[in-house]
Short mmCIF file of C-alpha atoms in Angstrom, two decimals:
data_model
loop_
_atom_site.label_atom_id
_atom_site.label_comp_id
_atom_site.label_asym_id
_atom_site.label_seq_id
_atom_site.Cartn_x
_atom_site.Cartn_y
_atom_site.Cartn_z
CA MET A 1 0.05 0.11 0.12
CA PRO A 2 1.54 3.39 -1.02
CA VAL A 3 0.37 5.39 1.77
CA SER A 4 -0.02 4.90 5.36
CA PRO A 5 -3.30 4.23 7.58
CA ARG A 6 -2.87 7.72 8.90
CA TYR A 7 -3.27 9.15 5.32
CA HIS A 8 -6.83 10.61 5.44
CA PRO A 9 -7.65 12.63 1.88
CA ASP A 10 -10.60 14.95 2.04
CA PRO A 11 -10.37 17.00 -1.30
CA ARG A 12 -12.92 19.83 -0.03
CA PHE A 13 -11.89 22.76 -2.39
CA PHE A 14 -12.87 20.87 -5.35
CA ASP A 15 -16.44 20.57 -4.25
CA LEU A 16 -16.99 24.29 -4.88
CA GLY A 17 -16.86 23.53 -8.58
CA GLU A 18 -15.63 24.70 -11.89
CA ASP A 19 -16.51 28.50 -10.95
CA TYR A 20 -13.27 28.55 -8.66
CA GLY A 21 -10.71 26.24 -10.51
CA ASP A 22 -9.82 24.26 -13.89
CA ALA A 23 -9.02 20.91 -14.15
CA VAL A 24 -5.34 20.58 -15.75
CA SER A 25 -2.79 18.23 -16.30
CA ALA A 26 1.08 18.51 -15.31
CA ALA A 27 3.76 18.72 -17.67
CA ASP A 28 5.50 15.76 -19.37
CA PHE A 29 8.96 16.36 -18.15
CA PRO A 30 11.95 14.87 -19.79
CA GLU A 31 13.25 13.35 -16.38
CA THR A 32 12.31 13.37 -12.69
CA ARG A 33 15.26 13.35 -10.25
CA LEU A 34 14.33 13.29 -6.86
CA ARG A 35 16.42 16.00 -4.85
CA VAL A 36 14.41 16.79 -1.66
CA ARG A 37 12.22 14.42 0.24
CA ASN A 38 10.70 16.04 3.49
CA ASP A 39 9.83 12.94 5.36
CA ARG A 40 9.17 14.80 8.68
CA ALA A 41 6.39 16.74 6.96
CA ALA A 42 5.25 13.66 4.83
CA ALA A 43 4.72 11.91 8.37
CA THR A 44 2.12 14.30 9.50
CA VAL A 45 -0.38 13.32 6.50
CA GLY A 46 0.65 9.67 6.17
CA LEU A 47 2.82 9.91 3.04
CA GLU A 48 6.20 9.01 4.43
CA THR A 49 5.78 5.39 3.59
CA LEU A 50 5.82 6.08 0.03
CA THR A 51 8.78 4.53 -1.84
CA ASP A 52 10.96 6.96 -3.87
CA ALA A 53 9.56 5.56 -7.32
CA GLU A 54 5.89 6.12 -5.70
CA TRP A 55 7.15 9.54 -4.60
CA VAL A 56 8.11 10.49 -7.95
CA ALA A 57 5.03 9.07 -9.58
CA HIS A 58 2.94 11.29 -7.42
CA PHE A 59 5.18 14.47 -7.02
CA GLY A 60 7.15 14.57 -10.15
CA ARG A 61 4.39 12.76 -12.75
CA PHE A 62 1.44 13.88 -10.75
CA ALA A 63 -0.48 10.48 -10.78
CA PRO A 64 -3.39 11.27 -8.24
CA LEU A 65 -3.17 9.92 -4.54
CA PRO A 66 -5.69 7.76 -3.35
CA GLY A 67 -9.17 9.53 -3.04
CA GLN A 68 -8.03 12.54 -5.06
CA PRO A 69 -9.74 13.94 -8.10
CA GLY A 70 -6.71 15.12 -9.77
CA PRO A 71 -5.06 18.71 -10.15
CA MET A 72 -6.98 21.85 -10.25
CA ALA A 73 -5.23 25.27 -11.19
CA MET A 74 -7.05 27.84 -8.81
CA ARG A 75 -8.75 30.96 -10.10
CA TYR A 76 -7.89 34.36 -8.48
CA HIS A 77 -7.25 37.99 -9.03
CA GLY A 78 -5.26 40.29 -7.07
CA HIS A 79 -3.45 43.57 -6.51
CA GLN A 80 0.22 43.33 -7.71
CA PHE A 81 2.09 46.37 -6.19
CA ARG A 82 -1.28 47.87 -5.67
CA THR A 83 -2.24 47.67 -9.15
CA TYR A 84 -5.34 45.36 -9.71
CA ASN A 85 -4.76 42.57 -12.07
CA PRO A 86 -7.70 40.31 -13.08
CA ASP A 87 -5.46 37.90 -15.39
CA LEU A 88 -3.99 35.83 -12.62
CA GLY A 89 -4.66 32.55 -11.31
CA ASP A 90 -2.48 29.57 -11.12
CA GLY A 91 0.04 29.82 -13.84
CA ARG A 92 2.68 27.73 -13.10
CA GLY A 93 1.10 25.48 -10.30
CA PHE A 94 -1.93 23.78 -9.14
CA LEU A 95 -3.74 22.44 -6.05
CA ALA A 96 -2.69 18.59 -6.22
CA ALA A 97 -4.66 17.22 -3.24
CA GLN A 98 -6.05 17.93 0.25
CA MET A 99 -5.89 15.76 3.43
CA ARG A 100 -6.04 15.94 7.06
CA ASP A 101 -2.82 16.10 9.32
CA ASP A 102 -2.18 14.24 12.45
CA ARG A 103 -3.83 17.12 14.22
CA GLY A 104 -6.95 16.95 12.07
CA ARG A 105 -6.25 19.97 10.15
CA LEU A 106 -7.01 20.30 6.32
CA LEU A 107 -3.80 20.71 4.56
CA ASP A 108 -3.20 21.36 0.79
CA LEU A 109 -0.66 19.82 -1.68
CA GLY A 110 0.38 22.78 -3.95
CA THR A 111 2.91 22.69 -6.86
CA LYS A 112 5.07 25.13 -8.29
CA GLY A 113 6.73 24.85 -11.72
CA SER A 114 4.25 21.75 -12.77
CA GLY A 115 3.62 23.25 -16.26
CA GLN A 116 1.14 25.74 -18.08
CA THR A 117 -2.36 26.29 -17.19
CA PRO A 118 -5.08 28.57 -18.60
CA TRP A 119 -3.72 31.10 -16.36
CA SER A 120 -0.01 30.91 -17.28
CA ARG A 121 -0.43 33.87 -19.85
CA SER A 122 2.92 34.17 -21.49
CA GLY A 123 4.73 32.04 -19.06
CA ASP A 124 6.19 28.71 -19.44
CA GLY A 125 4.97 27.46 -16.14
CA ARG A 126 8.25 26.07 -15.09
CA LEU A 127 10.36 26.68 -11.86
CA THR A 128 14.02 27.03 -11.77
CA LEU A 129 15.80 24.79 -9.74
CA LYS A 130 17.65 27.51 -8.04
CA GLY A 131 14.13 28.97 -7.21
CA GLY A 132 13.24 25.76 -5.72
CA VAL A 133 16.24 25.37 -3.53
CA ARG A 134 15.50 28.97 -2.38
CA GLU A 135 11.89 27.98 -1.42
CA VAL A 136 13.05 24.89 0.54
CA LEU A 137 15.53 27.08 2.67
CA ALA A 138 13.05 29.69 3.41
CA ALA A 139 10.52 27.33 4.57
CA ALA A 140 12.79 25.53 6.56
CA MET A 141 14.51 28.79 8.32
CA LEU A 142 10.91 30.17 9.05
CA GLU A 143 9.53 26.94 10.60
CA ALA A 144 12.58 26.81 12.66
CA SER A 145 12.06 30.37 13.88
CA GLY A 146 8.46 29.76 14.90
CA VAL A 147 6.66 31.64 11.76
CA PRO A 148 3.64 29.89 10.44
CA THR A 149 4.87 28.74 6.98
CA SER A 150 4.23 26.27 4.20
CA ARG A 151 6.55 23.52 4.09
CA ALA A 152 8.54 22.34 1.25
CA LEU A 153 7.53 18.55 0.80
CA SER A 154 9.28 17.70 -2.25
CA LEU A 155 11.73 18.99 -4.97
CA ILE A 156 12.32 17.29 -8.00
CA GLU A 157 14.72 18.18 -11.10
CA THR A 158 12.79 17.87 -14.33
CA GLY A 159 15.64 18.02 -17.01
CA GLU A 160 14.68 21.08 -18.98
CA GLU A 161 16.83 24.11 -19.67
CA LEU A 162 15.00 27.58 -18.77
CA GLU A 163 15.69 30.94 -20.02
CA ARG A 164 15.47 33.62 -17.48
CA GLY A 165 16.23 37.26 -17.59
CA ASP A 166 17.19 37.68 -14.05
CA GLU A 167 19.82 34.88 -13.69
CA PRO A 168 22.11 33.08 -15.80
CA SER A 169 20.51 31.06 -18.45
CA PRO A 170 19.98 28.56 -19.52
CA THR A 171 19.38 27.00 -15.96
CA ARG A 172 18.01 23.89 -14.61
CA SER A 173 14.56 23.19 -13.81
CA ALA A 174 12.53 21.61 -11.12
CA VAL A 175 9.12 21.06 -9.73
CA LEU A 176 8.31 21.90 -6.19
CA VAL A 177 5.40 20.44 -3.94
CA ARG A 178 4.54 22.39 -0.70
CA LEU A 179 2.42 21.25 2.17
CA SER A 180 0.33 24.39 3.30
CA HIS A 181 -2.91 24.83 5.47
CA SER A 182 -4.74 26.93 2.69
CA HIS A 183 -4.06 28.47 -0.75
CA ILE A 184 -7.20 30.28 -0.58
CA ARG A 185 -5.98 33.70 -1.15
CA PHE A 186 -7.42 37.49 -0.64
CA GLY A 187 -7.30 37.48 -4.58
CA THR A 188 -9.84 34.48 -4.46
CA PHE A 189 -12.32 36.73 -2.82
CA GLN A 190 -11.42 39.73 -4.99
CA ARG A 191 -12.08 37.69 -8.21
CA ALA A 192 -15.68 36.70 -7.02
CA ALA A 193 -16.28 40.37 -6.23
CA TRP A 194 -14.83 41.67 -9.53
CA LEU A 195 -17.31 39.06 -11.04
CA GLU A 196 -20.23 40.64 -9.10
CA ARG A 197 -20.89 37.04 -7.95
CA ALA A 198 -22.25 37.62 -4.28
CA ASP A 199 -23.13 33.82 -4.25
CA MET A 200 -19.59 32.93 -5.09
CA VAL A 201 -18.37 35.26 -2.20
CA GLU A 202 -20.78 33.63 0.12
CA ALA A 203 -19.63 30.05 -0.82
CA LEU A 204 -16.11 30.99 -0.17
CA VAL A 205 -16.82 32.59 3.33
CA GLU A 206 -18.72 29.56 4.26
CA HIS A 207 -16.15 27.20 2.90
CA ALA A 208 -13.03 28.96 4.40
CA ARG A 209 -14.95 29.72 7.75
CA SER A 210 -16.15 26.13 8.39
CA LEU A 211 -12.58 24.53 7.43
CA TYR A 212 -10.25 27.20 8.82
CA HIS A 213 -12.05 29.38 11.34
CA PRO A 214 -14.79 27.08 12.76
CA ALA A 215 -15.08 29.16 16.15
CA VAL A 216 -16.82 31.74 13.76
CA ALA A 217 -20.54 31.17 13.46
CA ALA A 218 -22.12 30.09 10.22
CA GLY A 219 -23.24 33.48 8.43
CA ASP A 220 -20.96 35.73 10.48
CA VAL A 221 -19.12 37.57 7.67
CA PRO A 222 -17.49 40.27 9.95
CA GLY A 223 -16.42 37.40 12.51
CA PHE A 224 -14.95 35.61 9.54
CA MET A 225 -12.96 38.90 8.80
CA ARG A 226 -11.79 39.32 12.47
CA ALA A 227 -10.11 35.82 12.40
CA VAL A 228 -8.34 36.48 9.06
CA VAL A 229 -7.30 39.99 10.34
CA ASP A 230 -5.85 38.23 13.73
CA ALA A 231 -4.12 35.41 11.65
CA SER A 232 -2.64 38.02 9.53
CA ALA A 233 -1.56 40.33 12.38
CA ARG A 234 0.21 37.22 14.01
CA LEU A 235 1.99 36.41 10.49
CA ALA A 236 3.23 39.97 10.15
CA ALA A 237 4.45 40.09 13.75
CA ARG A 238 6.43 36.87 13.31
CA TRP A 239 8.07 37.90 10.10
CA ILE A 240 9.30 41.00 11.95
CA ALA A 241 10.62 39.02 14.82
CA ALA A 242 12.37 36.89 12.56
CA GLY A 243 13.94 39.43 10.68
CA PHE A 244 12.12 38.13 7.41
CA VAL A 245 11.55 40.09 4.21
CA HIS A 246 8.97 38.21 1.98
CA GLY A 247 9.59 40.39 -0.90
CA VAL A 248 6.07 40.22 -2.57
CA LEU A 249 3.10 40.87 -0.49
CA ASN A 250 0.41 40.98 -3.24
CA THR A 251 -3.04 40.14 -2.40
CA ASP A 252 -2.42 36.70 -4.18
CA ASN A 253 0.23 35.98 -1.93
CA LEU A 254 -1.69 36.44 1.35
CA ASN A 255 -4.08 33.64 2.42
CA VAL A 256 -7.00 33.27 4.81
CA THR A 257 -5.22 31.21 7.48
CA GLY A 258 -2.43 33.44 8.12
CA GLU A 259 0.38 31.26 7.01
CA SER A 260 3.15 32.34 4.60
CA PHE A 261 3.84 30.78 1.47
CA ASP A 262 5.29 31.37 -2.10
CA TYR A 263 9.01 32.17 -1.70
CA GLY A 264 10.46 34.16 -4.44
CA PRO A 265 12.85 36.98 -3.82
CA TRP A 266 12.92 36.74 0.02
CA ARG A 267 15.82 37.64 2.30
CA PHE A 268 16.57 37.66 5.83
CA LEU A 269 17.85 40.78 7.69
CA PRO A 270 21.64 40.84 8.11
CA HIS A 271 21.17 43.74 10.71
CA TYR A 272 18.60 46.20 11.57
CA GLU A 273 17.37 48.10 8.32
CA PRO A 274 13.80 49.24 8.12
CA GLY A 275 14.16 50.20 4.67
CA PHE A 276 15.61 46.63 3.48
CA THR A 277 14.09 45.12 0.33
CA ALA A 278 14.17 41.69 -0.89
CA ALA A 279 12.99 42.14 -4.41
CA TYR A 280 15.24 43.96 -7.09
CA PHE A 281 11.97 45.27 -8.82
CA ASP A 282 10.56 46.85 -5.56
CA ARG A 283 12.04 50.14 -6.29
CA THR A 284 10.02 52.31 -4.13
CA GLY A 285 10.49 50.01 -1.03
CA LEU A 286 6.50 49.11 -0.85
CA TYR A 287 7.40 45.98 0.77
CA ALA A 288 10.25 46.72 2.66
CA PHE A 289 11.08 44.91 5.85
CA ALA A 290 9.46 47.67 8.30
CA ARG A 291 6.47 48.28 5.87
CA GLN A 292 5.20 44.69 5.84
CA PRO A 293 2.70 45.26 8.62
CA GLU A 294 1.49 48.16 6.46
CA ALA A 295 1.22 46.27 3.37
CA VAL A 296 -0.71 43.14 5.08
CA PHE A 297 -3.13 45.67 6.45
CA TRP A 298 -3.55 47.44 2.87
CA ALA A 299 -4.21 43.85 1.56
CA LEU A 300 -6.65 42.98 4.24
CA THR A 301 -8.75 46.16 3.29
CA GLN A 302 -8.92 44.91 -0.35
CA LEU A 303 -10.35 41.55 1.09
CA GLY A 304 -12.71 43.74 3.29
CA GLY A 305 -14.00 45.35 0.15
CA ALA A 306 -14.58 42.24 -1.43
CA LEU A 307 -16.64 41.12 1.69
CA LYS A 308 -18.67 44.27 1.33
CA THR A 309 -20.68 42.52 -1.40
CA VAL A 310 -22.15 40.07 1.29
CA ALA A 311 -21.87 42.27 4.47
CA GLU A 312 -22.39 45.87 6.07
CA ALA A 313 -19.40 47.99 5.83
CA GLU A 314 -19.28 49.24 9.38
CA PRO A 315 -18.68 45.77 11.02
CA LEU A 316 -16.06 45.04 8.41
CA THR A 317 -14.40 48.24 9.06
CA GLU A 318 -14.57 47.43 12.88
CA ALA A 319 -12.86 43.98 12.16
CA LEU A 320 -10.08 45.91 10.21
CA ASN A 321 -9.37 48.32 12.96
CA GLY A 322 -8.49 45.44 15.17
CA PHE A 323 -5.24 44.84 13.18
CA GLY A 324 -3.19 47.48 14.92
CA PRO A 325 -3.93 46.24 18.43
CA ALA A 326 -3.60 43.03 17.49
CA TYR A 327 -0.26 43.41 15.67
CA ILE A 328 1.38 45.18 18.86
CA ARG A 329 -0.08 42.49 20.92
CA GLU A 330 1.26 39.65 18.54
CA LEU A 331 4.69 41.55 18.18
CA ARG A 332 5.41 41.38 21.98
CA ALA A 333 4.52 37.73 21.97
CA ALA A 334 6.80 37.14 19.27
CA PHE A 335 10.03 38.93 20.50
CA LEU A 336 9.30 37.27 23.90
CA ALA A 337 8.97 33.87 22.24
CA ARG A 338 12.39 34.62 20.23
CA LEU A 339 14.32 35.71 23.47
CA GLY A 340 12.98 32.72 25.44
CA VAL A 341 11.34 34.50 28.33
CA GLN A 342 7.98 34.45 29.86
CA SER A 343 5.32 37.52 29.76
CA LEU A 344 5.26 39.76 33.02
CA CYS A 345 2.64 42.35 31.97
CA GLU A 346 1.85 44.47 28.97
CA ALA A 347 4.07 47.45 30.10
CA ALA A 348 7.15 45.38 30.73
CA ASP A 349 6.63 43.33 27.81
CA GLN A 350 6.27 46.29 25.55
CA ARG A 351 9.50 47.63 27.31
CA LEU A 352 11.56 44.71 26.27
CA LEU A 353 10.26 45.00 22.69
CA ASP A 354 11.03 48.62 22.31
CA THR A 355 14.58 48.23 24.05
CA THR A 356 15.30 45.30 21.74
CA LEU A 357 14.78 46.96 18.62
CA ALA A 358 16.69 50.10 20.14
CA LEU A 359 19.65 48.00 20.84
CA LEU A 360 19.42 46.55 17.19
CA ARG A 361 18.99 50.10 15.95
CA GLU A 362 22.16 51.08 17.68
CA GLY A 363 24.25 48.08 17.33
CA GLY A 364 24.19 49.02 13.23
CA GLU A 365 25.98 46.60 11.00
CA GLY A 366 28.12 45.23 13.82
CA LEU A 367 25.15 43.46 15.34
CA ARG A 368 23.50 41.14 13.17
CA TRP A 369 19.90 40.33 13.93
CA GLU A 370 19.74 36.66 14.44
CA PRO A 371 22.78 36.45 16.84
CA LEU A 372 21.25 38.79 19.45
CA PHE A 373 18.12 36.63 19.91
CA PHE A 374 20.65 33.66 19.91
CA ASP A 375 22.90 35.30 22.55
CA TRP A 376 20.24 36.36 24.79
CA PHE A 377 17.93 33.39 24.38
CA GLY A 378 16.69 32.82 28.10
CA GLY A 379 17.26 36.17 29.42
CA PHE A 380 19.31 36.36 32.49
CA ALA A 381 20.39 32.91 32.39
CA SER A 382 22.28 33.44 29.32
CA SER A 383 24.14 36.74 30.51
CA ALA A 384 27.57 34.93 30.74
CA ARG A 385 27.22 33.31 27.63
CA ALA A 386 26.59 36.40 25.56
CA LEU A 387 28.85 38.61 27.21
CA GLN A 388 31.82 36.27 26.94
CA GLY A 389 30.69 35.37 23.36
CA PRO A 390 31.90 36.73 20.10
CA ARG A 391 29.83 39.64 20.46
CA GLY A 392 30.43 40.47 24.09
CA LYS A 393 32.23 43.73 23.16
CA LEU A 394 28.86 45.05 21.70
CA TYR A 395 26.96 44.52 24.63
CA GLN A 396 27.66 47.86 26.39
CA GLY A 397 26.27 51.51 26.40
CA GLU A 398 22.88 53.07 27.20
CA ALA A 399 20.83 51.10 24.64
CA PHE A 400 22.08 47.85 26.24
CA ASP A 401 21.75 48.91 29.78
CA ALA A 402 18.08 49.66 28.96
CA PHE A 403 17.68 46.14 27.12
CA ARG A 404 19.27 44.16 29.94
CA PHE A 405 16.89 45.95 32.52
CA ALA A 406 14.17 45.11 30.34
CA LEU A 407 15.29 41.61 29.73
CA PHE A 408 16.19 40.80 33.26
CA GLU A 409 12.61 41.65 34.25
CA HIS A 410 11.33 38.66 32.70
CA ALA A 411 11.99 35.27 33.83
CA PRO A 412 13.17 32.45 31.59
CA ASP A 413 10.41 30.18 29.58
CA ARG A 414 11.43 26.71 29.90
CA PRO A 415 15.32 27.26 30.82
CA GLU A 416 16.27 23.68 30.41
CA ARG A 417 16.22 24.44 26.42
CA LEU A 418 19.60 26.02 27.18
CA GLU A 419 20.96 22.67 28.00
CA VAL A 420 20.84 21.77 24.42
CA PRO A 421 24.28 21.52 22.43
CA LEU A 422 23.00 24.35 20.06
CA PHE A 423 23.53 27.18 22.63
CA ALA A 424 27.05 26.05 23.26
CA ALA A 425 27.86 27.03 19.87
CA ALA A 426 29.49 30.53 19.32
CA GLU A 427 27.10 31.20 16.31
CA PRO A 428 23.43 30.54 15.68
CA GLU A 429 21.82 29.17 12.40
CA GLU A 430 21.38 32.25 10.17
CA MET A 431 20.04 32.53 6.51
CA ARG A 432 22.48 35.00 5.03
CA ILE A 433 22.47 35.57 1.37
CA ASP A 434 26.18 34.49 0.99
CA GLU A 435 25.41 31.06 2.53
CA VAL A 436 22.42 30.73 0.15
CA GLU A 437 24.45 31.36 -2.82
CA ALA A 438 26.97 29.06 -1.62
CA ILE A 439 24.68 26.37 -1.04
CA TRP A 440 23.50 26.95 -4.68
CA ALA A 441 26.96 27.24 -6.02
CA ALA A 442 27.82 23.83 -4.98
CA ILE A 443 24.79 22.35 -6.62
CA ASP A 444 25.13 24.18 -9.69
CA THR A 445 28.68 23.43 -10.48
CA HIS A 446 29.46 20.10 -8.66
CA ASP A 447 25.78 18.63 -8.22
CA ASP A 448 26.57 18.55 -4.67
CA TRP A 449 23.62 18.53 -2.35
CA ALA A 450 25.32 17.93 0.83
CA PRO A 451 25.46 21.30 2.09
CA LEU A 452 21.72 21.78 1.53
CA GLU A 453 21.07 18.48 3.25
CA ALA A 454 23.42 19.59 6.09
CA LYS A 455 21.68 22.88 6.44
CA LEU A 456 18.26 21.65 6.44
CA GLN A 457 19.41 19.16 9.40
CA ARG A 458 20.85 21.96 11.33
CA LEU A 459 17.69 24.03 10.94
CA HIS A 460 15.53 21.28 12.11
CA GLU A 461 17.61 20.89 15.10
CA ALA A 462 17.58 24.54 15.98
CA GLY A 463 13.80 24.60 15.61
CA GLN A 464 13.58 21.70 18.13
CA ALA A 465 16.10 23.40 20.40
CA ARG A 466 14.19 26.72 20.66
CA GLY A 467 10.96 24.43 21.15
#
């Protein structure tokens, strides 16, 4: 049997019908070479028992898994850099399957680079191998940092030479499969509203509410909006705490579960830099690091606009207005989690948030983002480790004194985590661009996958150590 007894297919999005997606077929690739197989993620949905040949058949050739109807390219619209585009949709991917995980959550298997669809426009529907490797790395780092994220389940090299204008060409090709909580985007609702199909908007709300926000009562559209606002605020806060820059926060790249996905030109901050951008084409800094909460809120207002077709504006506006307080609350919680300390009270927690950001700002390029949280993980219990470590000389001055006072107000959270060997190391696991390029260079020039495999293992161990 190719799947384990823990595999529970539940293809619910397909029940919405042809108004929401198109049946498609995957490209017939010249070859299928399995490069990344994420058995830890696969085990959560009962797919870890697949042989490599079965794995390639399902995730390279896309033979339907048991109980699944076959691939569907999802239809959606979206604002791209705040310009509305009604010609979007799954142009190089599709929804391959849906199933329940070991906690009963509905999860999607979504593809990237699986071939052309009715929504490909002039694109070839393919993914570069480098792009696939970068998505694997981004998802692994975010998961290790406690950010709600899709997981890269599979990466298969497909044997085609692709021409791209933004990297050396021809370049190698791949198909990626991600495991994600939902691919229902803000833009999915925008499309239904643009078509003036209130019935479609209502069906989408009920579908997403019942599956992803069941605590909201049936028919409570503002309640559904509040749930999406809260989930999105948590996501934005976690990005900031992780020093992550998504790069392309269009309304087709944000979903109703508040889970980060679709990683293109992402970067992690080397040091505190509010205006840091990830995408070379983001010339105005619209999606710069510190503007990400603003971008998420703007996208939420577009979702609210779509929902106005089936609900009154005032309660939707009230739900939107909850984003600011929710974001600040979630940002405090995210920084406490990254520093490994317990909440004390709102004022003290805010003081720790403010002084941490001030120290990062004052530290300049000498104090990198990730090492600060590594050095001081566990609060007071890590003072000797931090002050005697490679950045000890940076921890001085007024900004540091204020940070230390605020940090030491907070008790360590699960201090036994500091006994893990990870915290005996001098440096944390980071995701700096030079390391990303070195990992890719080993693959590109020598077909050496060992550095990637080692990095993924270290990231997993780092996530386990942080709990």
